[in-house]
Coordinates of C-alpha atoms and ligand atoms in Angstrom, one line a residue:
M1 CA -15.1 5.6 17.4
C2 CA -13.5 8.6 15.8
G3 CA -9.7 8.9 15.8
I4 CA -7.8 11.9 17.0
V5 CA -4.2 12.8 16.6
G6 CA -2.0 15.8 17.7
Y7 CA 1.6 16.8 17.3
T8 CA 3.9 19.6 18.4
G9 CA 7.6 19.6 17.9
K10 CA 10.5 20.3 15.5
L11 CA 9.0 18.6 12.5
Q12 CA 6.3 19.7 10.1
A13 CA 3.0 18.5 11.6
Q14 CA 1.1 17.6 8.5
P15 CA 2.9 14.3 7.5
F16 CA 2.4 12.7 10.9
L17 CA -1.1 14.0 11.3
L18 CA -2.2 12.4 7.9
Q19 CA -0.3 9.2 8.5
G20 CA -1.7 9.0 12.1
L21 CA -5.2 9.5 10.7
A22 CA -4.7 6.7 8.1
A23 CA -3.6 4.4 10.9
L24 CA -6.7 5.3 13.0
E25 CA -9.2 5.3 10.1
Y26 CA -10.7 2.0 11.2
R27 CA -12.2 4.1 14.1
G28 CA -14.4 5.9 11.6
Y29 CA -14.3 7.2 8.1
D30 CA -17.3 9.5 7.6
S31 CA -15.1 12.6 7.3
A32 CA -11.6 13.7 8.1
G33 CA -9.9 17.0 8.9
I34 CA -6.7 18.7 10.0
E35 CA -5.7 22.0 11.6
V36 CA -2.2 23.4 11.8
L37 CA -0.8 26.5 13.4
S38 CA 1.0 28.4 10.7
P39 CA 4.2 30.5 11.2
D40 CA 2.0 33.6 10.6
G41 CA 0.3 32.9 13.9
S42 CA -3.1 31.8 12.6
L43 CA -4.8 28.4 12.3
H44 CA -5.2 26.8 8.9
G45 CA -7.2 23.7 8.2
V46 CA -8.8 21.4 5.7
K47 CA -11.7 19.2 6.3
C48 CA -14.0 17.2 4.2
Q49 CA -16.6 14.4 4.1
G50 CA -15.1 11.0 3.1
R51 CA -11.9 9.2 3.7
V52 CA -8.5 10.2 4.9
A53 CA -7.3 9.6 1.3
T54 CA -9.6 12.5 0.1
L55 CA -8.2 14.7 2.9
T56 CA -4.7 13.8 1.9
Q57 CA -5.4 14.8 -1.7
R58 CA -6.8 18.2 -0.6
C59 CA -3.8 18.8 1.6
Q60 CA -1.5 18.6 -1.4
T61 CA -2.9 21.8 -2.7
A62 CA -3.6 23.4 0.7
N63 CA 0.1 23.7 1.7
L64 CA -0.4 23.5 5.4
V65 CA 2.8 24.6 7.0
G66 CA 3.4 24.5 10.8
T67 CA 5.0 22.4 13.5
S68 CA 1.9 21.9 15.7
G69 CA -1.5 20.6 14.7
I70 CA -4.4 18.3 15.4
A71 CA -6.5 16.0 13.2
H72 CA -9.6 13.8 13.2
T73 CA -11.3 11.0 11.4
R74 CA -15.0 10.8 12.2
W75 CA -17.7 8.2 12.8
A76 CA -20.8 10.4 12.9
T77 CA -23.0 10.4 15.9
H78 CA -24.5 13.9 16.1
G79 CA -24.9 15.5 12.7
A80 CA -24.7 13.8 9.3
P81 CA -21.4 13.0 7.7
S82 CA -20.6 16.3 5.8
D83 CA -17.9 18.9 5.3
R84 CA -19.3 21.2 7.9
N85 CA -19.7 18.5 10.6
A86 CA -16.2 17.3 10.0
H87 CA -13.7 18.1 12.8
P88 CA -11.6 20.2 13.7
H89 CA -14.2 22.6 15.1
V90 CA -13.2 26.2 15.9
D91 CA -14.5 28.8 18.2
C92 CA -16.0 32.1 17.1
S93 CA -12.6 33.8 16.8
G94 CA -11.2 31.0 14.7
R95 CA -8.1 30.9 17.1
I96 CA -9.1 27.8 19.1
A97 CA -9.5 24.4 17.3
I98 CA -10.5 21.1 18.8
V99 CA -10.8 17.5 17.8
H100 CA -13.0 15.2 19.9
N101 CA -13.8 11.5 20.2
G102 CA -16.8 10.8 22.4
I103 CA -20.2 12.3 23.1
I104 CA -21.0 15.5 25.0
E105 CA -24.3 14.3 26.5
N106 CA -25.4 17.8 27.7
F107 CA -24.5 19.5 24.5
R108 CA -28.1 20.7 23.8
E109 CA -28.3 22.8 27.0
L110 CA -24.6 24.0 26.6
R111 CA -25.3 25.0 23.0
A112 CA -28.4 26.9 24.0
Q113 CA -26.5 28.7 26.8
L114 CA -23.6 29.6 24.4
I115 CA -25.9 30.8 21.7
A116 CA -27.8 32.9 24.2
S117 CA -24.5 34.5 25.2
G118 CA -23.6 35.3 21.5
H119 CA -21.7 32.3 20.2
E120 CA -22.2 31.3 16.6
F121 CA -22.3 27.6 15.7
K122 CA -21.2 26.3 12.3
S123 CA -22.0 22.6 12.7
E124 CA -24.7 20.3 14.1
T125 CA -22.2 18.3 16.2
D126 CA -22.2 18.0 19.9
S127 CA -18.4 18.5 19.8
E128 CA -18.4 22.1 18.6
V129 CA -19.7 23.3 22.1
I130 CA -16.2 22.4 23.4
A131 CA -14.5 25.0 21.2
H132 CA -16.9 27.7 22.4
L133 CA -16.6 26.6 26.0
I134 CA -12.9 26.9 25.8
E135 CA -13.2 30.3 24.2
D136 CA -15.4 31.4 27.1
S137 CA -12.9 30.2 29.8
W138 CA -9.9 31.5 27.8
N139 CA -11.3 35.0 27.7
G140 CA -12.7 34.6 31.3
P141 CA -11.3 32.8 34.4
A142 CA -8.4 31.0 32.7
K143 CA -6.9 34.4 31.7
G144 CA -5.1 33.1 28.6
D145 CA -3.9 29.8 30.1
L146 CA -4.8 27.1 27.6
L147 CA -4.6 24.2 30.1
E148 CA -6.9 26.0 32.6
A149 CA -9.3 27.0 29.8
V150 CA -9.7 23.4 28.7
R151 CA -10.0 22.2 32.3
I152 CA -12.8 24.6 33.0
A153 CA -14.5 23.9 29.7
V154 CA -14.6 20.1 30.2
S155 CA -15.7 20.5 33.8
R156 CA -19.0 21.8 32.3
C157 CA -19.4 18.8 30.1
E158 CA -21.1 15.5 30.7
G159 CA -20.3 12.4 28.7
S160 CA -17.1 11.1 27.2
W161 CA -14.2 12.7 25.5
A162 CA -10.7 12.3 24.2
L163 CA -9.8 15.8 23.2
A164 CA -6.9 17.6 21.5
V165 CA -6.9 21.4 21.4
L166 CA -4.8 23.9 19.5
C167 CA -4.8 27.6 20.1
A168 CA -3.2 30.3 18.0
D169 CA -2.5 32.3 21.1
A170 CA -0.7 29.4 22.9
P171 CA 1.8 28.6 20.1
G172 CA 3.5 25.3 20.3
Q173 CA 1.2 23.8 22.8
V174 CA -1.3 21.0 22.3
V175 CA -3.6 20.4 25.2
C176 CA -5.3 17.0 25.6
A177 CA -8.0 15.8 27.9
R178 CA -9.6 12.4 28.5
R179 CA -12.7 11.0 30.0
R180 CA -13.8 7.5 29.1
S181 CA -12.3 7.7 25.6
P182 CA -8.7 6.6 25.2
L183 CA -5.8 8.8 24.6
V184 CA -2.1 8.0 24.5
I185 CA 0.9 10.3 24.2
A186 CA 4.5 9.7 23.0
T187 CA 7.3 12.0 24.0
T188 CA 10.3 12.0 21.7
P189 CA 13.3 14.1 20.9
D190 CA 11.3 15.3 17.8
G191 CA 8.4 16.5 19.9
C192 CA 5.2 15.1 21.4
Y193 CA 2.6 13.0 19.6
A194 CA -1.0 12.2 20.8
A195 CA -3.4 9.7 19.4
S196 CA -6.5 7.8 20.2
D197 CA -4.5 4.6 20.3
I198 CA -1.0 3.3 19.9
T199 CA -1.6 2.1 16.3
A200 CA -1.0 5.7 15.2
L201 CA 2.2 5.9 17.3
A202 CA 3.9 2.7 16.2
G203 CA 7.6 3.4 15.4
K204 CA 7.5 6.7 17.3
A205 CA 8.4 5.5 20.8
K206 CA 8.8 2.3 22.8
S207 CA 6.5 3.5 25.5
V208 CA 3.6 5.9 25.8
I209 CA 1.8 7.8 28.5
Q210 CA -1.8 6.7 28.9
L211 CA -4.1 9.4 30.2
D212 CA -6.4 8.2 33.0
D213 CA -10.0 9.3 33.3
G214 CA -10.3 13.0 34.1
Q215 CA -6.7 13.8 33.3
L216 CA -5.4 16.5 31.0
A217 CA -2.0 17.0 29.4
V218 CA 0.1 19.8 28.0
L219 CA 2.3 18.7 25.1
N220 CA 5.3 20.9 24.4
P221 CA 7.4 21.2 21.3
Q222 CA 10.6 20.3 23.2
G223 CA 9.1 16.8 23.5
T224 CA 8.0 17.1 27.1
C225 CA 4.5 16.5 28.4
S226 CA 3.0 17.4 31.8
V227 CA -0.1 15.5 33.0
F228 CA -2.7 17.1 35.4
D229 CA -5.7 15.8 37.3
E230 CA -9.1 17.3 36.9
D231 CA -8.4 19.8 39.6
G232 CA -5.3 21.0 37.8
N233 CA -2.8 19.3 40.1
L234 CA 0.4 18.0 38.4
V235 CA 0.4 14.2 38.3
A236 CA 3.9 13.1 39.4
E237 CA 3.8 9.6 37.8
P238 CA 1.4 9.3 34.9
T239 CA 0.5 5.8 33.7
T240 CA 2.8 4.5 31.0
M241 CA 2.6 1.5 28.8
T242 CA 5.3 -0.3 26.7
I243 CA 4.5 -0.8 23.0
D244 CA 5.3 -4.5 22.5
W245 CA 4.7 -4.9 18.8
D246 CA 6.6 -3.4 15.9
A247 CA 5.2 -1.0 13.3
S248 CA 5.1 -3.6 10.6
A249 CA 2.4 -5.5 12.5
A250 CA -0.1 -2.8 11.4
T251 CA 1.0 -2.7 7.8
L252 CA -0.3 -4.9 4.9
G253 CA 2.9 -6.7 4.4
G254 CA 2.1 -7.8 0.9
Y255 CA -1.5 -8.8 1.5
P256 CA -4.2 -7.2 -0.6
D257 CA -6.2 -6.1 2.5
F258 CA -6.0 -6.3 6.2
M259 CA -8.9 -8.8 6.3
A260 CA -6.9 -11.3 4.2
K261 CA -3.8 -10.6 6.4
E262 CA -5.6 -11.1 9.6
I263 CA -7.4 -14.3 8.5
A264 CA -4.0 -15.7 7.6
E265 CA -2.5 -14.7 10.9
Q266 CA -4.9 -16.9 12.9
P267 CA -2.6 -20.0 13.2
E268 CA 0.3 -17.9 14.5
A269 CA -1.9 -16.0 16.9
I270 CA -3.3 -19.2 18.5
R271 CA 0.2 -20.8 18.7
R272 CA 1.5 -17.6 20.5
L273 CA -1.4 -17.8 23.0
L274 CA -1.0 -21.5 23.7
K275 CA 2.7 -21.2 24.4
D276 CA 3.7 -22.2 28.0
R277 CA 0.2 -22.6 29.3
L278 CA 0.4 -26.2 30.6
G279 CA 1.3 -26.5 34.3
K280 CA 0.3 -27.8 37.6
H281 CA -3.0 -26.0 37.4
G282 CA -3.8 -27.7 34.2
I283 CA -4.0 -24.5 32.3
E284 CA -1.9 -21.8 33.9
L285 CA -4.0 -18.6 34.0
D286 CA -2.3 -16.3 36.5
E287 CA -4.1 -13.5 34.7
L288 CA -7.3 -14.5 36.5
T289 CA -5.8 -13.4 39.8
M290 CA -8.0 -15.8 41.8
T291 CA -7.0 -18.6 44.1
D292 CA -8.1 -22.2 43.7
E293 CA -10.6 -21.8 46.5
E294 CA -12.1 -18.7 45.0
L295 CA -12.4 -20.4 41.6
A296 CA -13.9 -23.5 43.2
S297 CA -16.6 -21.3 44.9
I298 CA -17.8 -19.8 41.6
D299 CA -21.4 -20.9 41.1
K300 CA -22.4 -18.7 38.1
V301 CA -20.6 -16.9 35.3
Y302 CA -22.0 -13.8 33.6
V303 CA -20.4 -13.2 30.1
V304 CA -21.0 -9.8 28.5
A305 CA -19.8 -8.7 25.1
C306 CA -20.9 -7.2 21.7
G307 CA -20.9 -8.3 18.1
T308 CA -18.3 -10.9 17.3
S309 CA -17.1 -10.9 20.8
Y310 CA -20.6 -11.7 21.9
H311 CA -20.4 -14.8 19.7
V312 CA -17.2 -15.8 21.5
G313 CA -19.3 -15.4 24.7
L314 CA -21.8 -17.9 23.4
I315 CA -18.9 -20.4 22.8
T316 CA -17.6 -19.5 26.3
R317 CA -20.9 -20.7 27.7
D318 CA -20.5 -24.0 25.8
F319 CA -17.0 -24.5 27.1
I320 CA -17.7 -23.6 30.7
E321 CA -21.0 -25.5 31.0
N322 CA -19.6 -28.6 29.4
W323 CA -16.2 -28.7 31.0
A324 CA -16.5 -26.9 34.3
K325 CA -20.2 -27.6 34.8
V326 CA -20.9 -24.0 36.0
P327 CA -24.1 -22.3 34.7
V328 CA -23.4 -19.4 32.4
V329 CA -25.5 -16.4 31.3
V330 CA -24.4 -14.6 28.2
E331 CA -25.8 -11.2 27.5
Q332 CA -25.3 -8.6 24.8
A333 CA -23.8 -5.8 26.8
S334 CA -26.1 -3.2 25.5
E335 CA -29.1 -5.3 26.7
L336 CA -27.6 -6.0 30.1
N337 CA -27.1 -2.3 30.7
Y338 CA -30.7 -1.5 30.8
K339 CA -32.2 -4.7 32.2
Q340 CA -34.4 -4.0 35.2
S341 CA -33.0 -6.9 37.2
V342 CA -29.6 -8.6 36.8
L343 CA -29.4 -11.7 39.0
V344 CA -26.0 -12.5 40.4
T345 CA -25.0 -14.7 43.4
D346 CA -22.3 -14.0 46.0
H347 CA -19.9 -16.0 43.8
T348 CA -20.7 -14.9 40.3
L349 CA -17.7 -14.2 38.0
C350 CA -18.2 -11.6 35.3
V351 CA -16.3 -12.2 32.1
I352 CA -16.0 -9.4 29.5
I353 CA -14.8 -10.2 26.0
T354 CA -13.7 -7.3 23.9
Q355 CA -11.1 -7.1 21.2
S356 CA -10.6 -3.4 21.5
G357 CA -11.1 -3.2 25.2
E358 CA -12.9 0.1 24.6
T359 CA -16.4 -0.9 23.6
A360 CA -18.6 1.5 25.6
D361 CA -21.5 -1.0 26.1
T362 CA -19.2 -3.7 27.4
L363 CA -17.4 -1.4 29.8
T364 CA -20.7 -0.1 31.2
A365 CA -22.0 -3.7 31.6
A366 CA -18.7 -4.6 33.5
R367 CA -19.1 -1.6 35.7
R368 CA -22.7 -2.6 36.5
L369 CA -21.7 -6.2 37.4
R370 CA -18.8 -5.0 39.4
G371 CA -21.2 -2.8 41.3
L372 CA -23.2 -5.9 42.1
G373 CA -20.1 -7.4 43.7
C374 CA -18.8 -9.6 40.8
K375 CA -15.1 -9.9 40.1
V376 CA -14.4 -8.9 36.5
F377 CA -12.2 -10.9 34.2
A378 CA -11.4 -9.4 30.8
I379 CA -10.4 -11.2 27.6
T380 CA -9.0 -8.5 25.3
N381 CA -6.5 -7.9 22.6
V382 CA -5.4 -4.4 23.4
L383 CA -2.8 -3.8 26.0
G384 CA -3.6 -1.2 28.5
S385 CA -7.2 -0.8 27.2
T386 CA -9.9 0.5 29.5
A387 CA -11.3 -3.0 29.8
A388 CA -7.9 -4.2 31.1
R389 CA -7.4 -1.3 33.4
E390 CA -10.9 -1.6 35.0
S391 CA -10.8 -5.4 35.5
D392 CA -9.6 -7.6 38.3
G393 CA -7.8 -9.8 35.9
T394 CA -7.0 -9.6 32.2
L395 CA -6.1 -12.2 29.6
Y396 CA -4.4 -10.6 26.6
I397 CA -5.0 -12.7 23.5
K398 CA -1.8 -11.2 21.8
A399 CA -3.3 -11.5 18.4
G400 CA -1.5 -8.3 17.3
P401 CA -3.2 -5.2 16.0
E402 CA -6.5 -6.0 14.3
V403 CA -7.0 -3.3 11.7
C404 CA -9.8 -4.6 9.6
V405 CA -13.1 -3.4 11.0
C406 CA -14.5 -6.9 10.6
S407 CA -13.0 -9.1 13.4
T408 CA -11.4 -12.4 12.4
K409 CA -8.2 -13.3 14.3
A410 CA -9.5 -11.9 17.5
Y411 CA -12.5 -14.2 17.3
T412 CA -10.5 -17.4 17.2
A413 CA -7.9 -16.2 19.7
Q414 CA -10.6 -15.1 22.1
M415 CA -12.2 -18.5 21.8
V416 CA -8.9 -20.1 22.8
G417 CA -8.8 -17.6 25.8
A418 CA -12.3 -18.7 26.7
A419 CA -11.1 -22.4 26.6
F420 CA -8.3 -21.5 29.0
L421 CA -10.8 -20.0 31.5
A422 CA -13.2 -23.0 31.2
L423 CA -10.4 -25.5 31.7
R424 CA -8.9 -23.6 34.6
L425 CA -12.3 -23.6 36.3
A426 CA -12.9 -27.2 35.5
L427 CA -9.7 -28.2 37.3
A428 CA -10.4 -26.0 40.3
K429 CA -13.9 -27.4 40.6
G430 CA -12.8 -30.9 40.2
K431 CA -14.8 -31.5 37.1
M432 CA -11.9 -32.5 34.9
T433 CA -8.6 -34.2 35.9
Q434 CA -5.2 -32.9 35.1
A435 CA -4.8 -35.6 32.4
E436 CA -8.1 -34.7 30.8
I437 CA -7.0 -31.0 30.7
E438 CA -3.7 -31.9 29.2
K439 CA -5.5 -33.9 26.5
K440 CA -7.7 -30.9 25.7
Y441 CA -4.7 -28.6 25.6
H442 CA -3.0 -30.9 23.1
Q443 CA -6.2 -30.9 21.0
L444 CA -6.1 -27.1 21.1
E445 CA -2.5 -27.4 19.9
E446 CA -3.7 -29.1 16.8
V447 CA -6.0 -26.2 15.9
P448 CA -3.4 -23.9 14.1
G449 CA -2.5 -26.8 11.8
L450 CA -6.1 -27.5 11.0
I451 CA -6.7 -23.8 10.3
E452 CA -3.7 -23.8 8.0
K453 CA -5.3 -26.6 6.0
V454 CA -8.5 -24.6 5.7
L455 CA -6.5 -21.5 4.6
G456 CA -5.1 -23.6 1.8
R457 CA -8.6 -24.3 0.6
S458 CA -9.7 -20.7 0.0
W459 CA -10.5 -21.6 -3.6
Q460 CA -13.5 -23.4 -2.3
D461 CA -14.8 -20.2 -0.7
K462 CA -14.1 -18.2 -3.9
E463 CA -16.1 -20.7 -5.9
A464 CA -18.9 -20.8 -3.4
S465 CA -19.1 -17.0 -3.4
R466 CA -20.8 -17.2 -6.8
V467 CA -23.9 -18.6 -5.2
F468 CA -24.5 -15.2 -3.6
R469 CA -24.2 -13.2 -6.9
R470 CA -27.9 -12.5 -7.4
A471 CA -29.0 -13.1 -3.8
H472 CA -30.9 -10.6 -1.7
S473 CA -30.8 -12.6 1.5
S474 CA -29.3 -15.8 2.9
L475 CA -29.7 -18.2 5.8
F476 CA -26.9 -19.6 7.9
L477 CA -27.7 -22.8 9.8
G478 CA -25.9 -24.8 12.5
R479 CA -26.6 -26.8 15.6
G480 CA -25.0 -26.7 19.1
V481 CA -21.7 -24.9 19.1
N482 CA -22.0 -24.4 15.4
S483 CA -25.2 -22.4 15.7
T484 CA -22.8 -19.8 16.9
T485 CA -20.5 -20.5 13.9
A486 CA -23.6 -19.8 11.8
A487 CA -24.2 -16.5 13.6
E488 CA -20.6 -15.4 13.2
G489 CA -20.7 -16.4 9.5
A490 CA -23.9 -14.4 8.9
L491 CA -22.4 -11.4 10.8
K492 CA -19.3 -11.4 8.6
L493 CA -21.3 -11.6 5.4
K494 CA -23.7 -8.8 6.4
E495 CA -21.1 -6.4 7.6
I496 CA -18.8 -6.5 4.6
S497 CA -21.0 -7.5 1.7
Y498 CA -24.2 -5.7 2.7
L499 CA -26.1 -8.8 1.9
H500 CA -28.8 -9.7 4.4
A501 CA -27.9 -12.9 6.2
E502 CA -29.9 -14.5 9.0
A503 CA -28.5 -17.1 11.3
Y504 CA -30.7 -19.7 12.9
A505 CA -30.4 -22.9 14.9
A506 CA -30.9 -25.5 12.2
G507 CA -33.6 -27.4 14.0
E508 CA -35.5 -24.2 14.7
M509 CA -35.7 -23.2 11.0
K510 CA -38.9 -25.1 10.4
H511 CA -40.6 -22.9 13.0
G512 CA -40.5 -19.8 10.8
P513 CA -37.5 -18.9 8.6
I514 CA -38.3 -21.9 6.3
A515 CA -40.9 -19.6 4.8
L516 CA -38.1 -17.5 3.3
L517 CA -36.9 -20.4 1.1
E518 CA -37.5 -20.4 -2.6
P519 CA -35.6 -21.7 -5.6
G520 CA -32.0 -20.5 -5.5
F521 CA -32.2 -19.0 -2.0
P522 CA -28.6 -19.5 -0.5
V523 CA -28.3 -21.5 2.7
V524 CA -25.0 -22.0 4.4
A525 CA -25.2 -25.1 6.6
I526 CA -22.5 -26.0 9.1
V527 CA -22.6 -29.8 9.3
P528 CA -19.4 -31.3 10.7
Q529 CA -19.1 -34.9 11.9
D530 CA -20.5 -34.4 15.4
H531 CA -23.3 -35.8 17.5
V532 CA -26.0 -33.7 15.7
H533 CA -24.7 -34.4 12.2
D534 CA -27.7 -36.5 11.0
K535 CA -30.2 -34.0 12.5
T536 CA -28.5 -31.2 10.5
I537 CA -28.5 -33.3 7.4
S538 CA -32.3 -33.6 7.8
N539 CA -32.5 -29.8 8.0
I540 CA -30.5 -29.5 4.8
Q541 CA -32.9 -31.9 3.1
E542 CA -35.8 -29.6 4.2
C543 CA -34.0 -26.7 2.5
I544 CA -33.4 -28.6 -0.7
A545 CA -37.0 -29.8 -0.9
R546 CA -37.9 -26.0 -1.2
G547 CA -35.3 -25.4 -3.9
A548 CA -32.7 -23.7 -1.8
T549 CA -29.1 -23.8 -2.9
V550 CA -27.0 -25.2 0.0
V551 CA -23.4 -24.5 0.7
G552 CA -22.2 -27.0 3.3
V553 CA -19.3 -26.8 5.7
A554 CA -18.5 -30.4 6.3
T555 CA -15.7 -32.7 7.4
D556 CA -13.4 -34.3 4.8
G557 CA -14.8 -37.5 3.4
D558 CA -18.4 -36.9 4.5
E559 CA -20.3 -38.6 1.7
D560 CA -23.7 -37.7 3.0
V561 CA -23.1 -33.9 2.5
A562 CA -21.6 -33.5 -1.0
P563 CA -24.6 -34.8 -3.0
L564 CA -26.9 -32.3 -1.2
C565 CA -24.8 -29.2 -1.8
S566 CA -23.9 -26.9 -4.7
N567 CA -20.6 -26.4 -2.9
V568 CA -18.9 -27.9 0.1
L569 CA -16.3 -26.0 2.2
W570 CA -14.3 -28.9 3.5
I571 CA -12.7 -28.9 7.0
P572 CA -10.2 -31.5 8.2
P573 CA -11.4 -33.7 11.1
V574 CA -11.2 -31.8 14.4
P575 CA -10.3 -33.9 17.5
D576 CA -13.1 -32.5 19.7
E577 CA -16.4 -31.2 18.4
F578 CA -16.3 -28.2 20.8
L579 CA -13.2 -27.0 18.8
V580 CA -14.9 -27.2 15.4
P581 CA -16.0 -23.5 15.6
L582 CA -12.3 -22.5 15.6
V583 CA -11.7 -24.2 12.3
A584 CA -15.1 -23.9 10.5
V585 CA -15.4 -20.2 10.9
V586 CA -12.3 -19.6 8.9
H587 CA -14.1 -20.8 5.7
L588 CA -17.0 -18.4 6.6
Q589 CA -14.6 -15.5 7.0
M590 CA -13.0 -16.2 3.6
L591 CA -16.5 -16.7 2.0
A592 CA -17.7 -13.4 3.3
R593 CA -14.5 -11.7 2.0
Y594 CA -15.0 -13.2 -1.5
V595 CA -18.6 -12.2 -1.7
A596 CA -17.8 -8.6 -0.7
L597 CA -14.9 -8.4 -3.2
D598 CA -17.2 -9.8 -5.9
R599 CA -19.6 -7.0 -5.2
G600 CA -16.7 -4.5 -5.3
Y601 CA -16.7 -3.4 -1.7
D602 CA -13.8 -2.3 0.6
V603 CA -13.6 -5.3 3.0
D604 CA -11.5 -3.4 5.5
K605 CA -13.8 -0.4 5.9
P606 CA -17.4 -1.4 5.6
R607 CA -19.9 1.4 5.5
N608 CA -21.4 2.8 8.6
L609 CA -19.2 0.8 10.9
A610 CA -16.2 1.6 13.1
K611 CA -13.7 -0.7 14.8
S612 CA -13.9 0.6 18.2
V613 CA -17.4 1.5 19.3
T614 CA -16.9 3.9 22.1
V615 CA -20.5 5.2 22.3
E616 CA -23.5 3.5 23.8
Ligands
M6R1 O1 -13.8 -4.5 20.4 P1 -15.0 -5.4 20.7 O2 -14.7 -6.8 20.6 O3 -15.6 -5.1 22.0 O4 -16.0 -5.0 19.6 C1 -17.3 -5.6 19.6 C2 -18.0 -5.4 18.3 O5 -18.2 -4.0 18.0 C3 -17.2 -6.1 17.1 O6 -17.0 -7.4 17.4 C4 -18.0 -5.9 15.8 O7 -19.2 -6.7 15.9 C5 -17.1 -6.3 14.6 N1 -17.2 -5.4 13.6 C6 -17.5 -7.7 14.0 O8 -16.7 -8.0 13.0

């Protein structure tokens, strides 16, 4: 969370800094700020609570002139969202400015030491200590060398950081540092650009430098960049990454919001992922980097993830247990990290699922499982992300940039990735034949077309959204794989419409949540034609008997469902009931969006959330 950008070069800094912040705004939007080195040799900045659009307006009158600068969009951790807690933060002299993404865990003791030695703080943030630490080393052992001053300063810090530093007495330079929070740099004839992720650099360069943990970089206005390790030694060959998508992938392209765009992109994303996967191993999954023998020996799978990706984890369990017959444990990463005992075998595979590849909880969980001897396989959307770099094997789902904070296309594409893993394991373990796997693959190939049909029925979701107009709470019910669809539907609704939604296994409702029901209470029931269809119908009856208003998600032609529901969100028949979640969820994504729009909310940037949750 938090997005940082920096620039030094021939051009005016402000346009890129504001445009870069806008591209990174999904990382946090509590406040935004910019600092530029003016031709008069002093730092000038603007910062304010609120969105990048507010900052942009303020900059119109501030007239920030200068060819080097840094900027920040914040997701508050330490200190409330406010003007004074907005980044950049400056040292006592006002000649050193920093922007920071991460958490300085020992900031309290550092702050106390700095105050004792005469520093004055202006904010409540952990980040401000960095500016004062740099001030100390700049005036002390670094003797006016900005790289050395930053290197010494961060060596006193614990925690995580992606950092960009501007100093009025080191004109033209921007110094960056990274530990556990991502940072990429583009070198171009116009100068050097730095950003938390490549979304801000689209169109600037075809490849970027990715700082590794502990590294620092000096960006020069001539468009050159030198990378150093934590001891200050030059790194001869920094890690680089090719940007394989064009800038238009991160623009609205005629859609009213990114959520609408990303929901609509699901069929194409899945088609892309399915391409050229069928082969002699059933599903070809070289990304696993494991031999048939190694795969055959796997006797347990540990899946860790957060949020929507955790829901993919639950579906992964269904796929693997049913197809490959291997027991699976699924844990929310933040829970696994502090469990007293985590039980793995000598042949446990750890699977991490993370759209961003930067979720701190998930990365910590993966490190713990790796420490216990597990091989780690990542399913992620972001090329070169920390998850990918720290795993033994990585499947990129290639869904393209997901800008909306609320995850949609990554959810369905990650499920397809999980199906690949389950089918590959099933063949290696002799639980499915090549012919059975081919059949499953062809069923997966039908999914994009089925989703397209659902997309064409968005009017059903718009009509159903009216059911939620006066609601204060809601219940989402489903059985089997679709208890997860219910969970994902409830999460979507909560996060963008701020309407409470609880998901429950339909059969479990009578053991408690049924007490919530009263006339008009909205219940969303996922009741496709599957082996638990009639059982779920009984649960719907129980809701109706208590006056609830039921919105059903049902299979075309199901005459049992329509008479029970105020609205039905129809899905076409799906060839395998395990694949229903891929199709049914699309209605729930659209339903959540319409409810949020009806309430007048910004669906792309829901309050309090950030896309990439890089703190624990
Ligand atoms: O990038 P990740 O998949 O690791 O992110 C995990 C969650 O933070 C994320 O899925 C979150 O729950 C979304 N906002 C849900 O829409």
